[in-house]
């Protein structure tokens, strides 16, 4: 069964007005008819001559005046009383005025295109939010058009329809058959009429706007006159349900104090149309609809002489005018109509009018205009979304337009959906959903304005300045309250539907070029928090690695880049690159063209890193620049990571996006990259895979070993921790963490840690600053989710034959205090140390005594610094050099402990010698020490990073 004479006769805001459509047609026509560009441009120029009154006031008034003004004034006063009715209008207009202020602000910050509110929201909040709200705006217009059609059918049948069984005809005009299928037939006919008007073009509807406005104003004037001109009379009330009893007449008393006093206070009763008890919330929900329609003026900016002037003034004028009319009608009704008439006959204005058909004409014209306006609005929103390609090819048909620019396919799609909604016949249900959808749109407009205001973007400077972020928040809160007052279930479902659409569009839609307000908000907040991040308040308890990884050729450094991403522990991670050159000799900055490719690399590898590029005359100076300028405030790199200086052949890991295959490239000629993704435009591979080799062509190396070690020394002078990474050219993170030789569930992944200065066997310590830093990085790696199953193996170098229980127990206690879980493996190394002293000619000296063994476990950082300084200063003398035989023996010792093979090794990196002439020898020692060890990190820490305090 259909719902007869529903409680909620809603007239809701239209999304796009006819003048916008005319402007759209003019602006789109040249695309389809290039030969008529001059004529179209002239027509468009002529159309943009609407004044504030014709361009904003009239469409806004027509959107806000609807059947509510004719059929639901009595509901508010009769149920809520005059005081509460006025209070309802005041609260409702306060809520709607907050949104009006936001609309005026956004509409005066730039020209609007097709789509109305969708265009404003999408360009302010981004495609995800705009697309989800756009769909809901489109559906709201479709359902709103169907709602108006059903309302018009019901209004016609209430006057000209044959009464239902059991009711007696009161007029000989009641000749139209009634019933569900007859109502559907009438609704289909009205929808077809609206379709024909929209298919012909928006200009047909535009010509009727002023005529409809005149009709509505004339009807309102007759209503006001009738209160004074019509004499008191008795009015027959509509029939109730069959077998229902009650009064059959009520009185129009004229102006009487007694009548006014009887209508002042609330008297909520059962609504005679729905048989439900009315409350403040239900009456407020019905009357709030009379406050909607505020988007009409902002959608006509393309046709106005001065949009920045007309939209705020015209919209506010229309809002004030409608508010005054509603208040005056409420007062007049309360003074002249008794309570029974207001509660039992919502169409009483027709019965007391000087000429009864006047009100019917007003109802029919305003409802038909609303149906057409919603249909046109729905088609334009659909066309705008299709034009923006938010849904790919799903809406490609909706882009088609006629020669005049009318999106006729969108009109047909919208009409088809309207016809589907007509089959429901549920006016009250449709009205609630439509109102909630429009309130969501209004709240989104407030949110867009709030975001623009909070972002403090310099380009957000609307000419309308009578708004603040407070008004935006009040508008959002007001719309949310109204949504849940109307129907909490529908409101919750609508919000969930919007969020689902937002997620779908976020993951499926292409990247737009509109700009994202989220980026502006993030910038604003990040700047504020960076200023609050005080480096003077740093504490070792909250230390985290902030890494600058120098990358020469990203194609061959994929393994290292992804591994370092694992040990950053939510800290700063910067990919640095130095390009050799002099800006004075170049026409432009060559780094600008490369920056986007680096960002694409970061996205491709799915790492959380920044990119810093610099132009310098040498690699050393470039690294110094990056160490000095990278980061802001308290977020600056404290650790420098360099690839090792070796001669390993580079392997391009960006040819195959999965990085599962490694293809060697010829270092003497251009690499062949037939499968290379087009988003990466880095130079071809030359030279080493990980080292800082900035040579462009041939085998020549711009960076030599002397400069490479100087870079390390410079970083330590700046109090930066240094990490050298070797043999990461073949590192495959996925393969390392899931070795194919291991059965599922029994993956054995090991991380080996050697926390001793192997280049100083006579003064090593396990608990100096550098060793503890090395332990910290290994522990951080073990804390990463994918590395949690890895086992840390800590190797304790001891003298064979001596008891290792004491040192091992002390080391275990230290690890326990540091909350580091690791396996301790004592490793005898007498033979290796003997080779060292044999080289020095000190066979008679005992390499390690008990005192030295104990010193390994004493956390004396000052002693460590003195030892390192002694080592540095005495490096040139033959007395402290380590021989190649010793280094090869230590290297073999490390390899012998690799059972099973570790995923990565952490080794102690000593300081470079003070004598720069020994840089090459220093680098050779590191090379011999790490020969064939697999992925290895040589680490030197200069700052304390571990504490046992809470």
PDB file of N, CA and C in Angstrom, residues 749-753 774-783 787-795 815 819-825 904 906:
ATOM      1  N   UNK A 749      66.984 -17.656  10.661  1.00  0.00           N
ATOM      2  CA  UNK A 749      67.603 -16.423  10.208  1.00  0.00           C
ATOM      3  C   UNK A 749      68.474 -15.918  11.352  1.00  0.00           C
ATOM      4  N   UNK A 750      69.734 -15.651  11.053  1.00  0.00           N
ATOM      5  CA  UNK A 750      70.679 -15.228  12.075  1.00  0.00           C
ATOM      6  C   UNK A 750      71.271 -13.877  11.713  1.00  0.00           C
ATOM      7  N   UNK A 751      71.541 -13.106  12.749  1.00  0.00           N
ATOM      8  CA  UNK A 751      72.239 -11.830  12.612  1.00  0.00           C
ATOM      9  C   UNK A 751      73.448 -11.894  13.539  1.00  0.00           C
ATOM     10  N   UNK A 752      74.640 -11.859  12.950  1.00  0.00           N
ATOM     11  CA  UNK A 752      75.880 -11.997  13.716  1.00  0.00           C
ATOM     12  C   UNK A 752      76.405 -10.627  14.115  1.00  0.00           C
ATOM     13  N   UNK A 753      76.822 -10.508  15.380  1.00  0.00           N
ATOM     14  CA  UNK A 753      77.326  -9.247  15.918  1.00  0.00           C
ATOM     15  C   UNK A 753      78.712  -9.485  16.496  1.00  0.00           C
ATOM     16  N   UNK A 774      76.591  -0.457  18.146  1.00  0.00           N
ATOM     17  CA  UNK A 774      76.455  -1.599  17.250  1.00  0.00           C
ATOM     18  C   UNK A 774      75.387  -2.563  17.766  1.00  0.00           C
ATOM     19  N   UNK A 775      75.393  -2.826  19.077  1.00  0.00           N
ATOM     20  CA  UNK A 775      74.358  -3.680  19.672  1.00  0.00           C
ATOM     21  C   UNK A 775      72.975  -3.072  19.507  1.00  0.00           C
ATOM     22  N   UNK A 776      72.893  -1.761  19.656  1.00  0.00           N
ATOM     23  CA  UNK A 776      71.592  -1.092  19.527  1.00  0.00           C
ATOM     24  C   UNK A 776      71.017  -1.257  18.130  1.00  0.00           C
ATOM     25  N   UNK A 777      71.821  -1.071  17.108  1.00  0.00           N
ATOM     26  CA  UNK A 777      71.325  -1.222  15.738  1.00  0.00           C
ATOM     27  C   UNK A 777      70.895  -2.663  15.468  1.00  0.00           C
ATOM     28  N   UNK A 778      71.656  -3.620  15.974  1.00  0.00           N
ATOM     29  CA  UNK A 778      71.270  -5.019  15.789  1.00  0.00           C
ATOM     30  C   UNK A 778      69.955  -5.320  16.501  1.00  0.00           C
ATOM     31  N   UNK A 779      69.795  -4.764  17.683  1.00  0.00           N
ATOM     32  CA  UNK A 779      68.542  -4.959  18.423  1.00  0.00           C
ATOM     33  C   UNK A 779      67.375  -4.306  17.700  1.00  0.00           C
ATOM     34  N   UNK A 780      67.583  -3.114  17.142  1.00  0.00           N
ATOM     35  CA  UNK A 780      66.519  -2.434  16.386  1.00  0.00           C
ATOM     36  C   UNK A 780      66.086  -3.283  15.197  1.00  0.00           C
ATOM     37  N   UNK A 781      67.056  -3.866  14.496  1.00  0.00           N
ATOM     38  CA  UNK A 781      66.707  -4.731  13.368  1.00  0.00           C
ATOM     39  C   UNK A 781      65.862  -5.910  13.843  1.00  0.00           C
ATOM     40  N   UNK A 782      66.219  -6.460  14.991  1.00  0.00           N
ATOM     41  CA  UNK A 782      65.489  -7.608  15.534  1.00  0.00           C
ATOM     42  C   UNK A 782      64.082  -7.235  16.004  1.00  0.00           C
ATOM     43  N   UNK A 783      63.818  -5.924  16.219  1.00  0.00           N
ATOM     44  CA  UNK A 783      62.499  -5.466  16.652  1.00  0.00           C
ATOM     45  C   UNK A 783      61.533  -5.273  15.498  1.00  0.00           C
ATOM     46  N   UNK A 787      61.741  -9.207  11.031  1.00  0.00           N
ATOM     47  CA  UNK A 787      63.008  -9.725  11.532  1.00  0.00           C
ATOM     48  C   UNK A 787      62.906 -10.261  12.965  1.00  0.00           C
ATOM     49  N   UNK A 788      61.695 -10.334  13.504  1.00  0.00           N
ATOM     50  CA  UNK A 788      61.551 -10.758  14.897  1.00  0.00           C
ATOM     51  C   UNK A 788      61.948 -12.219  15.106  1.00  0.00           C
ATOM     52  N   UNK A 789      61.807 -13.034  14.076  1.00  0.00           N
ATOM     53  CA  UNK A 789      62.181 -14.437  14.199  1.00  0.00           C
ATOM     54  C   UNK A 789      63.677 -14.661  14.024  1.00  0.00           C
ATOM     55  N   UNK A 790      64.401 -13.606  13.668  1.00  0.00           N
ATOM     56  CA  UNK A 790      65.847 -13.739  13.529  1.00  0.00           C
ATOM     57  C   UNK A 790      66.499 -13.864  14.906  1.00  0.00           C
ATOM     58  N   UNK A 791      67.619 -14.572  14.962  1.00  0.00           N
ATOM     59  CA  UNK A 791      68.349 -14.797  16.208  1.00  0.00           C
ATOM     60  C   UNK A 791      69.638 -13.982  16.188  1.00  0.00           C
ATOM     61  N   UNK A 792      69.831 -13.186  17.245  1.00  0.00           N
ATOM     62  CA  UNK A 792      71.078 -12.431  17.374  1.00  0.00           C
ATOM     63  C   UNK A 792      72.149 -13.336  17.966  1.00  0.00           C
ATOM     64  N   UNK A 793      73.300 -13.385  17.328  1.00  0.00           N
ATOM     65  CA  UNK A 793      74.435 -14.159  17.829  1.00  0.00           C
ATOM     66  C   UNK A 793      75.573 -13.188  18.136  1.00  0.00           C
ATOM     67  N   UNK A 794      75.938 -13.119  19.394  1.00  0.00           N
ATOM     68  CA  UNK A 794      76.976 -12.204  19.847  1.00  0.00           C
ATOM     69  C   UNK A 794      78.259 -13.000  20.083  1.00  0.00           C
ATOM     70  N   UNK A 795      79.326 -12.652  19.371  1.00  0.00           N
ATOM     71  CA  UNK A 795      80.571 -13.424  19.433  1.00  0.00           C
ATOM     72  C   UNK A 795      81.554 -12.750  20.385  1.00  0.00           C
ATOM     73  N   UNK A 815      73.602  -7.717  28.791  1.00  0.00           N
ATOM     74  CA  UNK A 815      72.526  -7.859  27.817  1.00  0.00           C
ATOM     75  C   UNK A 815      71.169  -7.904  28.506  1.00  0.00           C
ATOM     76  N   UNK A 819      68.045  -5.284  28.036  1.00  0.00           N
ATOM     77  CA  UNK A 819      66.850  -5.917  27.454  1.00  0.00           C
ATOM     78  C   UNK A 819      67.100  -6.375  26.027  1.00  0.00           C
ATOM     79  N   UNK A 820      68.279  -6.908  25.780  1.00  0.00           N
ATOM     80  CA  UNK A 820      68.637  -7.419  24.458  1.00  0.00           C
ATOM     81  C   UNK A 820      68.738  -8.929  24.540  1.00  0.00           C
ATOM     82  N   UNK A 821      67.985  -9.614  23.710  1.00  0.00           N
ATOM     83  CA  UNK A 821      67.998 -11.072  23.695  1.00  0.00           C
ATOM     84  C   UNK A 821      68.947 -11.544  22.603  1.00  0.00           C
ATOM     85  N   UNK A 822      70.011 -12.238  23.036  1.00  0.00           N
ATOM     86  CA  UNK A 822      71.017 -12.694  22.068  1.00  0.00           C
ATOM     87  C   UNK A 822      71.717 -13.932  22.606  1.00  0.00           C
ATOM     88  N   UNK A 823      72.219 -14.734  21.684  1.00  0.00           N
ATOM     89  CA  UNK A 823      73.034 -15.894  22.031  1.00  0.00           C
ATOM     90  C   UNK A 823      74.498 -15.475  22.063  1.00  0.00           C
ATOM     91  N   UNK A 824      75.212 -15.843  23.153  1.00  0.00           N
ATOM     92  CA  UNK A 824      76.627 -15.496  23.285  1.00  0.00           C
ATOM     93  C   UNK A 824      77.469 -16.705  22.881  1.00  0.00           C
ATOM     94  N   UNK A 825      78.366 -16.478  21.942  1.00  0.00           N
ATOM     95  CA  UNK A 825      79.228 -17.554  21.451  1.00  0.00           C
ATOM     96  C   UNK A 825      80.685 -17.164  21.704  1.00  0.00           C
ATOM     97  N   UNK A 904      73.013 -11.173   7.882  1.00  0.00           N
ATOM     98  CA  UNK A 904      73.808  -9.948   7.844  1.00  0.00           C
ATOM     99  C   UNK A 904      74.740  -9.963   9.050  1.00  0.00           C
ATOM    100  N   UNK A 906      77.238  -7.552  11.696  1.00  0.00           N
ATOM    101  CA  UNK A 906      77.521  -6.231  12.248  1.00  0.00           C
ATOM    102  C   UNK A 906      78.942  -6.258  12.810  1.00  0.00           C
TER     103      UNK A 906
END
